[in-house]
Amino acid sequence: MGDWFLEAGRNPLISKAVRGLSLPVSFPPELRRADGPFTESPLAGMTIRTTGGRCPFIAGVIEELGARNDDGSGELDGLVYDATGIMSPAGLDALFDEVRPVLPRLSTGGRILLLHEPTVDAATPVEAAARSALDGFVRSLAKELGRKGITVNRIEVQPKARKRLAPLLAYLLGNRASFVTGQPFEVTTRAREPADAPLVHPLSGKVALVTGAARGIGAATAIRLGAEGAHVVCLDRDQDLERLRDVAESCGGSVLPVDLMDADASTRIREHLHGSFGGVDIVVHNAGITRDRTLGRMKPEEWDAVMRINLRVILEVTDTLLDRTLASYGRVIVLSSVGGIAGNPGQTNYAATKAALRGWVSAMAAQLGRRGITVNAIAPGFIETRMTAEMPPVPREFGRRLSALGQGGTPLDVAEAITFLSTPGASGITGQTIRVCGGLFVGA
Ligand code: NAI
């Protein structure tokens, strides 16, 4: 089901008429979205301002990614504020003095990125307070600027992980993270770094498994991973075989019909990956279901089905693949949900499973970092798929509008985040839950 309000805003006649009536209505901004695979110059055509701090190399990195550095005049596509030297509230005043005057120069769909060192590593409580303040600043500014399609995010980087920043800068400043805002990222050396991290076709020669690939986020992910060079094994239920074949054809991959409710699902998956490919590099646990009902009325089978598909099978399959079927420097990505952060009435089962995954990725990342394997969760907000099309109209409309960007995301927005996390260059990011939610007002 399409977003009628976004469509109306795209229609020049309707938007002109609404402006003429001076109604207190503003249409959601049109978000910039990249198409096609990664390129050498993901920031080509953009003008970006970078400031001070302890990472002066960032201006050079941004230039290498194809952007022009700001000469102090004209429109800006991005601002990178390097707060790695922030020690006290005086540093916050400097932030205010630098960011505020630049805001009028930021283009629709522009980017603001703050960089600082981890709050937990601060040398003094005062320094910790200053670093921690950046979180509230970013979340609030994201909510203020979302109506212009501007995103505001924050990166906590360990000093020894600075050289792992470039791929994340390319992702967040470019046009593949348009629905990611108000989000903290951590860049660490927790997972070993692969020898090579190409920007273009980074997944060449890799094998990826995507569960629930017949439609929605899973289908978009399979297609994006395929476009970056991976062979994608597309898994879904037998009843979706036709759709699954279409997706596999679009991404140059293959099909694996398995019902994840079946007790032997994980052994069949392992045997297939091992037998046909000798292993797997990227596992995307995307299949998920809802069986919404308040707890008092929830039937045991509704609880069980959600526990099985959204949680148990993910733990089981991963465990089975850890016999070294999952390659070193592998990537595991699970689909959590903002519902697992904020909770929703009628979703005790769903929210419990999605929250469980946040704890799981954090603990798994600690275990697997030595093998170079990263484990992360994506928590989508409101994404336009069959799952959200089935919602009653009023909550559906609230889901779309109660966010900084005032609209739902697309399966591609989530697929872009998953694809980025699947690349060798994303080795600095592990154990995290990344919201792709357009800055939802609840749970973000
Ligand atoms: P969807 O309902 O469009 O697609 C899910 C896919 O999983 C379907 O193709 C379905 O056949 C497959 N699947 C379900 N049960 C299965 C089973 N027993 N065996 C094999 N495959 C099975 O869902 P959507 O919206 O694409 O969501 C994907 C993931 O993202 C889910 O984990 C969902 O919880 C999560 N998510 C989605 C949000 C949204 O707004 N659409 C928001 C937050 C999280």
Short mmCIF file of C-alpha atoms and ligand atoms in Angstrom, two decimals:
data_model
loop_
_atom_site.label_atom_id
_atom_site.label_comp_id
_atom_site.label_asym_id
_atom_site.label_seq_id
_atom_site.Cartn_x
_atom_site.Cartn_y
_atom_site.Cartn_z
CA MET A 1 0.00 0.00 0.00
CA GLY A 2 1.54 3.31 -1.13
CA ASP A 3 1.91 6.44 0.99
CA TRP A 4 -0.85 8.73 -0.33
CA PHE A 5 0.52 11.79 1.49
CA LEU A 6 4.00 11.41 0.04
CA GLU A 7 2.46 10.85 -3.42
CA ALA A 8 0.32 13.98 -3.02
CA GLY A 9 3.42 16.01 -2.15
CA ARG A 10 5.12 14.77 -5.32
CA ASN A 11 2.20 16.03 -7.44
CA PRO A 12 3.04 19.66 -8.38
CA LEU A 13 -0.65 20.61 -8.78
CA ILE A 14 -1.66 19.33 -5.36
CA SER A 15 1.37 20.74 -3.54
CA LYS A 16 0.86 24.15 -5.21
CA ALA A 17 -2.83 24.13 -4.23
CA VAL A 18 -2.01 23.25 -0.61
CA ARG A 19 0.61 26.00 -0.44
CA GLY A 20 -1.95 28.45 -1.85
CA LEU A 21 -4.42 27.59 0.91
CA SER A 22 -1.77 28.34 3.58
CA LEU A 23 -2.83 25.21 5.44
CA PRO A 24 -0.61 24.06 8.33
CA VAL A 25 0.41 21.06 6.24
CA SER A 26 3.88 20.19 5.00
CA PHE A 27 4.46 17.22 2.77
CA PRO A 28 7.23 14.80 3.72
CA PRO A 29 10.55 15.52 2.01
CA GLU A 30 11.61 13.51 -1.03
CA LEU A 31 14.62 11.48 0.13
CA ARG A 32 17.74 11.10 -2.03
CA ARG A 33 18.38 7.43 -2.74
CA ALA A 34 21.27 5.95 -4.68
CA ASP A 35 20.67 3.28 -7.27
CA GLY A 36 23.07 0.72 -8.66
CA PRO A 37 26.09 -0.78 -6.95
CA PHE A 38 28.83 0.95 -4.92
CA THR A 39 31.23 3.17 -6.86
CA GLU A 40 34.76 4.52 -6.28
CA SER A 41 33.36 8.00 -5.61
CA PRO A 42 30.21 7.62 -3.52
CA LEU A 43 30.27 11.31 -2.52
CA ALA A 44 30.80 12.69 -6.04
CA GLY A 45 29.15 16.07 -6.58
CA MET A 46 28.78 16.78 -2.86
CA THR A 47 30.28 19.70 -0.94
CA ILE A 48 31.16 18.81 2.64
CA ARG A 49 32.50 20.92 5.49
CA THR A 50 34.78 19.27 8.04
CA THR A 51 36.03 20.83 11.26
CA GLY A 52 38.86 20.48 13.79
CA GLY A 53 39.31 17.79 16.41
CA ARG A 54 41.86 15.01 16.45
CA CYS A 55 41.04 13.53 13.06
CA PRO A 56 42.37 16.08 10.54
CA PHE A 57 42.70 13.26 8.00
CA ILE A 58 38.91 13.24 7.53
CA ALA A 59 38.93 16.08 5.02
CA GLY A 60 41.32 14.01 2.89
CA VAL A 61 39.17 10.88 3.21
CA ILE A 62 36.11 12.80 2.12
CA GLU A 63 37.96 14.15 -0.90
CA GLU A 64 39.10 10.64 -1.79
CA LEU A 65 35.44 9.58 -1.69
CA GLY A 66 34.70 12.17 -4.37
CA ALA A 67 33.38 15.17 -2.39
CA ARG A 68 34.61 18.77 -2.55
CA ASN A 69 35.73 20.41 0.69
CA ASP A 70 33.75 23.51 1.60
CA ASP A 71 35.24 26.87 0.63
CA GLY A 72 32.96 28.73 3.04
CA SER A 73 30.26 29.81 0.60
CA GLY A 74 27.28 28.29 -1.21
CA GLU A 75 25.12 25.28 -0.45
CA LEU A 76 26.46 22.45 1.70
CA ASP A 77 25.57 18.77 1.34
CA GLY A 78 27.19 17.78 4.58
CA LEU A 79 28.93 18.87 7.76
CA VAL A 80 31.30 16.61 9.67
CA TYR A 81 31.95 18.01 13.12
CA ASP A 82 34.94 16.33 14.69
CA ALA A 83 34.43 16.50 18.46
CA THR A 84 37.16 13.98 19.27
CA GLY A 85 38.94 16.61 21.35
CA ILE A 86 35.89 17.53 23.45
CA MET A 87 36.89 17.75 27.16
CA SER A 88 34.24 19.86 28.91
CA PRO A 89 31.08 21.96 28.45
CA ALA A 90 33.27 24.57 26.71
CA GLY A 91 33.50 22.08 23.85
CA LEU A 92 29.71 22.08 23.63
CA ASP A 93 29.74 25.87 23.26
CA ALA A 94 32.19 25.45 20.38
CA LEU A 95 29.80 22.94 18.81
CA PHE A 96 26.95 25.43 19.09
CA ASP A 97 29.09 28.20 17.56
CA GLU A 98 30.14 26.04 14.63
CA VAL A 99 26.94 24.17 13.75
CA ARG A 100 24.31 26.87 14.19
CA PRO A 101 25.59 29.33 11.54
CA VAL A 102 26.02 26.55 8.99
CA LEU A 103 22.42 25.26 9.17
CA PRO A 104 20.95 27.70 6.60
CA ARG A 105 23.53 26.52 4.07
CA LEU A 106 22.55 22.85 4.32
CA SER A 107 20.70 21.50 1.29
CA THR A 108 17.49 19.46 1.51
CA GLY A 109 18.61 15.90 2.19
CA GLY A 110 21.93 17.13 3.65
CA ARG A 111 23.96 15.29 6.28
CA ILE A 112 25.35 16.21 9.67
CA LEU A 113 27.79 13.84 11.30
CA LEU A 114 29.40 14.20 14.73
CA LEU A 115 32.50 12.28 15.62
CA HIS A 116 33.88 11.71 19.12
CA GLU A 117 35.71 9.22 21.29
CA PRO A 118 33.75 6.68 23.40
CA THR A 119 32.05 8.13 26.45
CA VAL A 120 33.02 5.04 28.49
CA ASP A 121 36.72 5.80 27.89
CA ALA A 122 36.54 9.41 29.11
CA ALA A 123 39.38 10.35 31.48
CA THR A 124 37.20 12.42 33.84
CA PRO A 125 33.49 12.71 34.71
CA VAL A 126 33.47 16.17 33.13
CA GLU A 127 34.81 14.78 29.86
CA ALA A 128 32.23 11.95 30.04
CA ALA A 129 29.46 14.52 30.49
CA ALA A 130 30.63 16.50 27.46
CA ARG A 131 30.81 13.38 25.26
CA SER A 132 27.46 12.12 26.50
CA ALA A 133 25.83 15.47 25.74
CA LEU A 134 26.47 14.85 22.05
CA ASP A 135 23.90 12.07 22.09
CA GLY A 136 21.05 14.35 23.15
CA PHE A 137 22.24 17.03 20.74
CA VAL A 138 22.22 14.64 17.78
CA ARG A 139 18.85 13.07 18.58
CA SER A 140 17.21 16.48 18.98
CA LEU A 141 18.77 18.04 15.91
CA ALA A 142 17.75 14.97 13.88
CA LYS A 143 14.16 15.59 14.94
CA GLU A 144 14.38 19.29 14.11
CA LEU A 145 15.87 18.87 10.65
CA GLY A 146 14.07 15.74 9.46
CA ARG A 147 11.37 17.78 7.72
CA LYS A 148 14.08 18.92 5.28
CA GLY A 149 15.22 15.34 4.77
CA ILE A 150 18.45 16.19 6.63
CA THR A 151 19.92 13.36 8.70
CA VAL A 152 22.02 13.82 11.84
CA ASN A 153 24.10 10.93 13.16
CA ARG A 154 26.97 10.34 15.55
CA ILE A 155 30.05 8.11 15.48
CA GLU A 156 31.94 7.06 18.63
CA VAL A 157 35.36 6.03 17.41
CA GLN A 158 38.11 4.37 19.44
CA PRO A 159 41.42 6.16 18.70
CA LYS A 160 43.01 2.94 17.42
CA ALA A 161 40.01 2.29 15.12
CA ARG A 162 40.21 5.63 13.27
CA LYS A 163 41.53 4.04 10.11
CA ARG A 164 38.33 1.99 9.87
CA LEU A 165 36.16 5.10 9.54
CA ALA A 166 36.19 5.68 5.78
CA PRO A 167 33.54 3.11 4.71
CA LEU A 168 31.15 4.34 7.41
CA LEU A 169 31.68 7.96 6.32
CA ALA A 170 30.90 6.93 2.74
CA TYR A 171 27.71 5.19 3.86
CA LEU A 172 26.40 7.89 6.19
CA LEU A 173 27.29 10.92 4.06
CA GLY A 174 26.14 9.36 0.79
CA ASN A 175 22.68 8.58 -0.52
CA ARG A 176 22.31 5.09 0.89
CA ALA A 177 21.53 6.10 4.48
CA SER A 178 18.69 8.55 3.81
CA PHE A 179 16.41 6.85 6.37
CA VAL A 180 19.05 6.60 9.13
CA THR A 181 18.95 9.53 11.52
CA GLY A 182 19.50 10.23 15.21
CA GLN A 183 21.55 7.06 15.31
CA PRO A 184 24.82 6.44 17.18
CA PHE A 185 27.44 4.17 15.59
CA GLU A 186 30.50 2.74 17.33
CA VAL A 187 33.73 2.06 15.47
CA THR A 188 36.04 -0.28 17.38
CA THR A 189 38.79 -2.84 16.88
CA ARG A 190 36.68 -5.55 18.54
CA ALA A 191 36.60 -7.65 15.35
CA ARG A 192 39.76 -8.46 13.39
CA GLU A 193 40.14 -6.53 10.18
CA PRO A 194 40.39 -8.37 6.83
CA ALA A 195 43.50 -7.72 4.72
CA ASP A 196 41.51 -6.23 1.88
CA ALA A 197 38.36 -4.05 1.92
CA PRO A 198 37.51 -2.97 -1.64
CA LEU A 199 34.95 -0.19 -2.07
CA VAL A 200 33.69 -1.47 -5.42
CA HIS A 201 32.15 -4.96 -5.74
CA PRO A 202 33.14 -5.65 -2.13
CA LEU A 203 31.23 -8.94 -2.04
CA SER A 204 32.79 -10.57 -5.10
CA GLY A 205 33.32 -14.27 -4.46
CA LYS A 206 31.24 -14.24 -1.25
CA VAL A 207 28.27 -16.51 -0.54
CA ALA A 208 25.32 -15.00 1.32
CA LEU A 209 22.23 -16.59 2.86
CA VAL A 210 19.10 -14.43 3.14
CA THR A 211 16.09 -15.91 4.94
CA GLY A 212 12.60 -14.69 4.05
CA ALA A 213 13.93 -13.58 0.65
CA ALA A 214 10.69 -13.94 -1.33
CA ARG A 215 9.45 -10.41 -0.65
CA GLY A 216 9.86 -7.17 1.29
CA ILE A 217 13.16 -6.44 3.01
CA GLY A 218 14.56 -9.91 2.27
CA ALA A 219 14.02 -9.59 -1.49
CA ALA A 220 15.54 -6.09 -1.58
CA THR A 221 18.53 -7.35 0.43
CA ALA A 222 19.12 -10.34 -1.85
CA ILE A 223 19.12 -8.02 -4.86
CA ARG A 224 21.53 -5.51 -3.27
CA LEU A 225 23.94 -8.22 -2.07
CA GLY A 226 23.85 -9.80 -5.54
CA ALA A 227 24.61 -6.40 -7.13
CA GLU A 228 27.77 -6.17 -5.00
CA GLY A 229 29.00 -9.52 -6.30
CA ALA A 230 27.72 -12.07 -3.76
CA HIS A 231 26.08 -15.35 -4.73
CA VAL A 232 22.87 -15.15 -2.73
CA VAL A 233 21.10 -18.26 -1.47
CA CYS A 234 17.48 -17.10 -1.22
CA LEU A 235 15.52 -18.99 1.44
CA ASP A 236 11.77 -18.95 1.93
CA ARG A 237 8.84 -21.32 2.27
CA ASP A 238 7.81 -23.76 -0.46
CA GLN A 239 4.54 -21.90 -0.97
CA ASP A 240 6.56 -18.84 -2.07
CA LEU A 241 8.75 -20.77 -4.50
CA GLU A 242 7.66 -18.85 -7.58
CA ARG A 243 8.37 -15.43 -6.01
CA LEU A 244 11.62 -16.79 -4.60
CA ARG A 245 12.75 -17.94 -8.04
CA ASP A 246 12.05 -14.45 -9.43
CA VAL A 247 14.16 -12.87 -6.67
CA ALA A 248 16.98 -15.40 -7.19
CA GLU A 249 16.92 -14.63 -10.91
CA SER A 250 17.09 -10.87 -10.25
CA CYS A 251 20.15 -11.26 -8.01
CA GLY A 252 21.87 -14.04 -9.96
CA GLY A 253 21.54 -16.32 -6.92
CA SER A 254 19.84 -19.63 -6.14
CA VAL A 255 16.82 -20.80 -4.16
CA LEU A 256 16.59 -22.83 -0.97
CA PRO A 257 12.99 -23.67 -0.09
CA VAL A 258 12.89 -24.37 3.65
CA ASP A 259 10.13 -23.79 6.18
CA LEU A 260 11.91 -22.44 9.25
CA MET A 261 9.16 -23.95 11.44
CA ASP A 262 10.49 -27.42 10.55
CA ALA A 263 12.59 -29.09 13.23
CA ASP A 264 15.33 -30.03 10.75
CA ALA A 265 15.57 -26.53 9.19
CA SER A 266 19.02 -25.68 10.54
CA THR A 267 20.65 -28.97 9.55
CA ARG A 268 19.18 -28.69 6.04
CA ILE A 269 20.51 -25.14 5.72
CA ARG A 270 23.98 -26.17 6.91
CA GLU A 271 24.10 -29.20 4.61
CA HIS A 272 23.09 -27.09 1.62
CA LEU A 273 25.63 -24.33 2.29
CA HIS A 274 28.40 -26.78 3.07
CA GLY A 275 27.58 -29.21 0.24
CA SER A 276 27.01 -26.67 -2.54
CA PHE A 277 29.42 -23.86 -1.62
CA GLY A 278 31.83 -25.18 1.01
CA GLY A 279 30.48 -22.59 3.46
CA VAL A 280 28.91 -19.17 3.75
CA ASP A 281 30.31 -15.64 4.31
CA ILE A 282 27.20 -13.58 5.05
CA VAL A 283 24.09 -14.68 6.92
CA VAL A 284 21.06 -12.38 6.99
CA HIS A 285 18.41 -13.65 9.40
CA ASN A 286 15.55 -11.64 7.93
CA ALA A 287 12.46 -13.91 8.07
CA GLY A 288 10.12 -12.68 10.76
CA ILE A 289 6.45 -12.86 11.64
CA THR A 290 3.93 -11.10 13.86
CA ARG A 291 1.05 -12.71 15.76
CA ASP A 292 -0.24 -9.62 17.57
CA ARG A 293 -2.61 -9.93 20.53
CA THR A 294 -2.57 -8.59 24.08
CA LEU A 295 -0.88 -11.01 26.44
CA GLY A 296 -4.09 -11.98 28.28
CA ARG A 297 -5.67 -13.13 24.99
CA MET A 298 -2.61 -14.51 23.27
CA LYS A 299 -2.86 -18.16 22.27
CA PRO A 300 0.11 -20.42 23.08
CA GLU A 301 0.54 -21.18 19.36
CA GLU A 302 0.84 -17.44 18.62
CA TRP A 303 3.54 -17.08 21.26
CA ASP A 304 5.33 -20.23 20.05
CA ALA A 305 5.34 -19.33 16.34
CA VAL A 306 6.85 -15.89 16.98
CA MET A 307 9.43 -17.30 19.41
CA ARG A 308 10.40 -19.96 16.88
CA ILE A 309 10.77 -17.81 13.71
CA ASN A 310 12.00 -14.56 15.24
CA LEU A 311 14.38 -16.02 17.79
CA ARG A 312 14.92 -19.75 18.30
CA VAL A 313 15.67 -20.60 14.69
CA ILE A 314 18.14 -17.69 14.44
CA LEU A 315 20.10 -18.98 17.43
CA GLU A 316 19.91 -22.56 16.16
CA VAL A 317 20.99 -21.84 12.58
CA THR A 318 23.89 -19.64 13.70
CA ASP A 319 25.02 -22.23 16.20
CA THR A 320 24.95 -24.93 13.51
CA LEU A 321 26.98 -22.77 11.11
CA LEU A 322 29.64 -22.05 13.72
CA ASP A 323 31.20 -25.44 13.01
CA ARG A 324 33.28 -23.31 10.56
CA THR A 325 30.66 -23.39 7.81
CA LEU A 326 30.54 -19.64 8.52
CA ALA A 327 33.84 -18.34 7.16
CA SER A 328 36.37 -16.21 9.04
CA TYR A 329 35.66 -12.49 8.48
CA GLY A 330 32.01 -13.53 8.06
CA ARG A 331 29.08 -11.23 8.65
CA VAL A 332 25.90 -12.06 10.59
CA ILE A 333 23.02 -9.59 10.45
CA VAL A 334 19.68 -10.08 12.18
CA LEU A 335 16.48 -8.10 11.77
CA SER A 336 15.40 -6.69 15.10
CA SER A 337 12.81 -3.91 15.27
CA VAL A 338 12.21 -0.54 16.89
CA GLY A 339 9.28 -2.44 18.47
CA GLY A 340 11.94 -4.38 20.39
CA ILE A 341 13.27 -1.09 21.79
CA ALA A 342 10.06 0.81 22.53
CA GLY A 343 7.58 -2.08 22.97
CA ASN A 344 4.06 -2.02 21.55
CA PRO A 345 0.70 -3.07 23.01
CA GLY A 346 -0.24 -6.43 21.51
CA GLN A 347 3.38 -7.32 20.78
CA THR A 348 4.80 -8.92 23.93
CA ASN A 349 5.84 -11.92 21.85
CA TYR A 350 7.28 -9.94 18.93
CA ALA A 351 9.01 -7.28 21.07
CA ALA A 352 10.52 -9.93 23.37
CA THR A 353 12.11 -11.70 20.40
CA LYS A 354 13.32 -8.49 18.77
CA ALA A 355 14.79 -7.23 22.07
CA ALA A 356 16.44 -10.63 22.61
CA LEU A 357 18.37 -10.14 19.39
CA ARG A 358 19.93 -6.91 20.67
CA GLY A 359 21.45 -8.76 23.63
CA TRP A 360 22.41 -11.67 21.42
CA VAL A 361 24.38 -9.64 18.86
CA SER A 362 26.29 -7.90 21.60
CA ALA A 363 27.32 -11.19 23.26
CA MET A 364 28.04 -12.97 19.96
CA ALA A 365 30.21 -10.09 18.75
CA ALA A 366 32.40 -10.47 21.83
CA GLN A 367 32.81 -14.20 21.09
CA LEU A 368 33.47 -14.01 17.36
CA GLY A 369 35.63 -10.90 16.99
CA ARG A 370 38.83 -12.96 17.10
CA ARG A 371 37.73 -14.75 13.91
CA GLY A 372 37.00 -11.40 12.27
CA ILE A 373 33.26 -12.17 12.28
CA THR A 374 30.95 -9.25 13.00
CA VAL A 375 27.41 -9.70 14.35
CA ASN A 376 24.93 -6.82 14.18
CA ALA A 377 21.22 -6.16 14.28
CA ILE A 378 19.18 -3.77 12.19
CA ALA A 379 16.10 -2.33 13.87
CA PRO A 380 13.77 -1.04 11.17
CA GLY A 381 11.06 1.44 12.08
CA PHE A 382 8.08 1.70 9.76
CA ILE A 383 9.00 0.16 6.40
CA GLU A 384 6.54 -0.09 3.49
CA THR A 385 6.14 -3.88 3.13
CA ARG A 386 3.40 -6.49 3.31
CA MET A 387 3.88 -6.59 7.11
CA THR A 388 2.99 -2.90 7.52
CA ALA A 389 0.35 -2.94 4.74
CA GLU A 390 -1.55 -5.40 6.95
CA MET A 391 -1.70 -2.93 9.87
CA PRO A 392 -5.02 -1.16 10.64
CA PRO A 393 -5.12 2.27 8.86
CA VAL A 394 -4.81 4.52 11.93
CA PRO A 395 -1.70 2.92 13.51
CA ARG A 396 -0.26 2.63 10.00
CA GLU A 397 -0.62 6.37 9.46
CA PHE A 398 0.87 7.15 12.89
CA GLY A 399 3.76 4.78 12.15
CA ARG A 400 4.61 6.76 9.04
CA ARG A 401 4.17 10.30 10.32
CA LEU A 402 5.52 10.14 13.86
CA SER A 403 9.10 10.30 12.76
CA ALA A 404 11.63 13.00 11.98
CA LEU A 405 11.41 12.29 8.25
CA GLY A 406 7.58 12.08 8.34
CA GLN A 407 7.32 8.99 6.14
CA GLY A 408 7.92 5.26 6.07
CA GLY A 409 11.13 3.79 4.75
CA THR A 410 11.49 1.45 1.80
CA PRO A 411 12.83 -2.11 1.82
CA LEU A 412 15.81 -0.67 -0.08
CA ASP A 413 16.70 1.60 2.88
CA VAL A 414 17.04 -1.46 5.10
CA ALA A 415 18.78 -3.46 2.37
CA GLU A 416 21.39 -0.70 2.02
CA ALA A 417 22.18 -0.84 5.75
CA ILE A 418 22.46 -4.65 5.62
CA THR A 419 24.65 -4.49 2.51
CA PHE A 420 26.96 -1.94 4.13
CA LEU A 421 27.31 -4.12 7.25
CA SER A 422 28.05 -7.14 5.02
CA THR A 423 31.11 -5.54 3.44
CA PRO A 424 34.69 -6.21 4.57
CA GLY A 425 35.03 -2.43 5.16
CA ALA A 426 32.44 -2.56 7.96
CA SER A 427 34.84 -4.48 10.24
CA GLY A 428 34.76 -1.69 12.84
CA ILE A 429 31.07 -2.19 13.53
CA THR A 430 30.03 -5.17 15.60
CA GLY A 431 27.67 -6.01 18.43
CA GLN A 432 25.44 -3.06 17.59
CA THR A 433 21.78 -2.52 16.85
CA ILE A 434 21.38 0.07 14.11
CA ARG A 435 18.01 1.74 13.73
CA VAL A 436 16.80 2.36 10.17
CA CYS A 437 13.71 4.22 11.25
CA GLY A 438 13.69 7.77 9.90
CA GLY A 439 14.06 9.08 13.47
CA LEU A 440 10.89 7.61 14.97
CA PHE A 441 9.60 9.74 17.83
CA VAL A 442 8.99 6.63 19.92
CA GLY A 443 11.86 4.24 20.60
CA ALA A 444 14.49 6.28 18.82
P1 NAI B 1 7.42 -9.73 5.08
O1 NAI B 1 6.28 -10.36 5.80
O2 NAI B 1 7.16 -8.85 3.92
O3 NAI B 1 8.44 -10.89 4.62
C1 NAI B 1 8.92 -11.85 5.53
C2 NAI B 1 9.36 -13.08 4.76
O4 NAI B 1 9.70 -14.10 5.73
C3 NAI B 1 8.25 -13.64 3.87
O5 NAI B 1 8.70 -13.84 2.54
C4 NAI B 1 7.88 -14.95 4.56
O6 NAI B 1 7.46 -15.96 3.65
C5 NAI B 1 9.20 -15.33 5.25
N1 NAI B 1 8.90 -16.28 6.30
C6 NAI B 1 7.98 -16.16 7.28
N2 NAI B 1 7.88 -17.32 7.95
C7 NAI B 1 8.77 -18.18 7.38
C8 NAI B 1 9.10 -19.54 7.62
N3 NAI B 1 8.48 -20.27 8.55
N4 NAI B 1 10.05 -20.11 6.85
C9 NAI B 1 10.68 -19.41 5.87
N5 NAI B 1 10.38 -18.13 5.59
C10 NAI B 1 9.43 -17.53 6.34
O7 NAI B 1 8.31 -8.99 6.17
P2 NAI B 1 9.20 -7.67 6.09
O8 NAI B 1 8.35 -6.51 6.40
O9 NAI B 1 10.01 -7.69 4.85
O10 NAI B 1 10.14 -7.88 7.36
C11 NAI B 1 11.40 -8.55 7.31
C12 NAI B 1 12.01 -8.52 8.71
O11 NAI B 1 12.11 -7.16 9.17
C13 NAI B 1 11.19 -9.26 9.76
O12 NAI B 1 12.07 -9.94 10.63
C14 NAI B 1 10.46 -8.15 10.49
O13 NAI B 1 10.13 -8.50 11.80
C15 NAI B 1 11.49 -7.03 10.44
N6 NAI B 1 10.88 -5.71 10.59
C16 NAI B 1 10.06 -5.20 9.61
C17 NAI B 1 9.48 -3.95 9.78
C18 NAI B 1 8.60 -3.31 8.74
O14 NAI B 1 8.16 -2.16 8.97
N7 NAI B 1 8.30 -3.95 7.63
C19 NAI B 1 9.71 -3.17 11.00
C20 NAI B 1 10.58 -3.79 11.93
C21 NAI B 1 11.13 -5.02 11.73
#
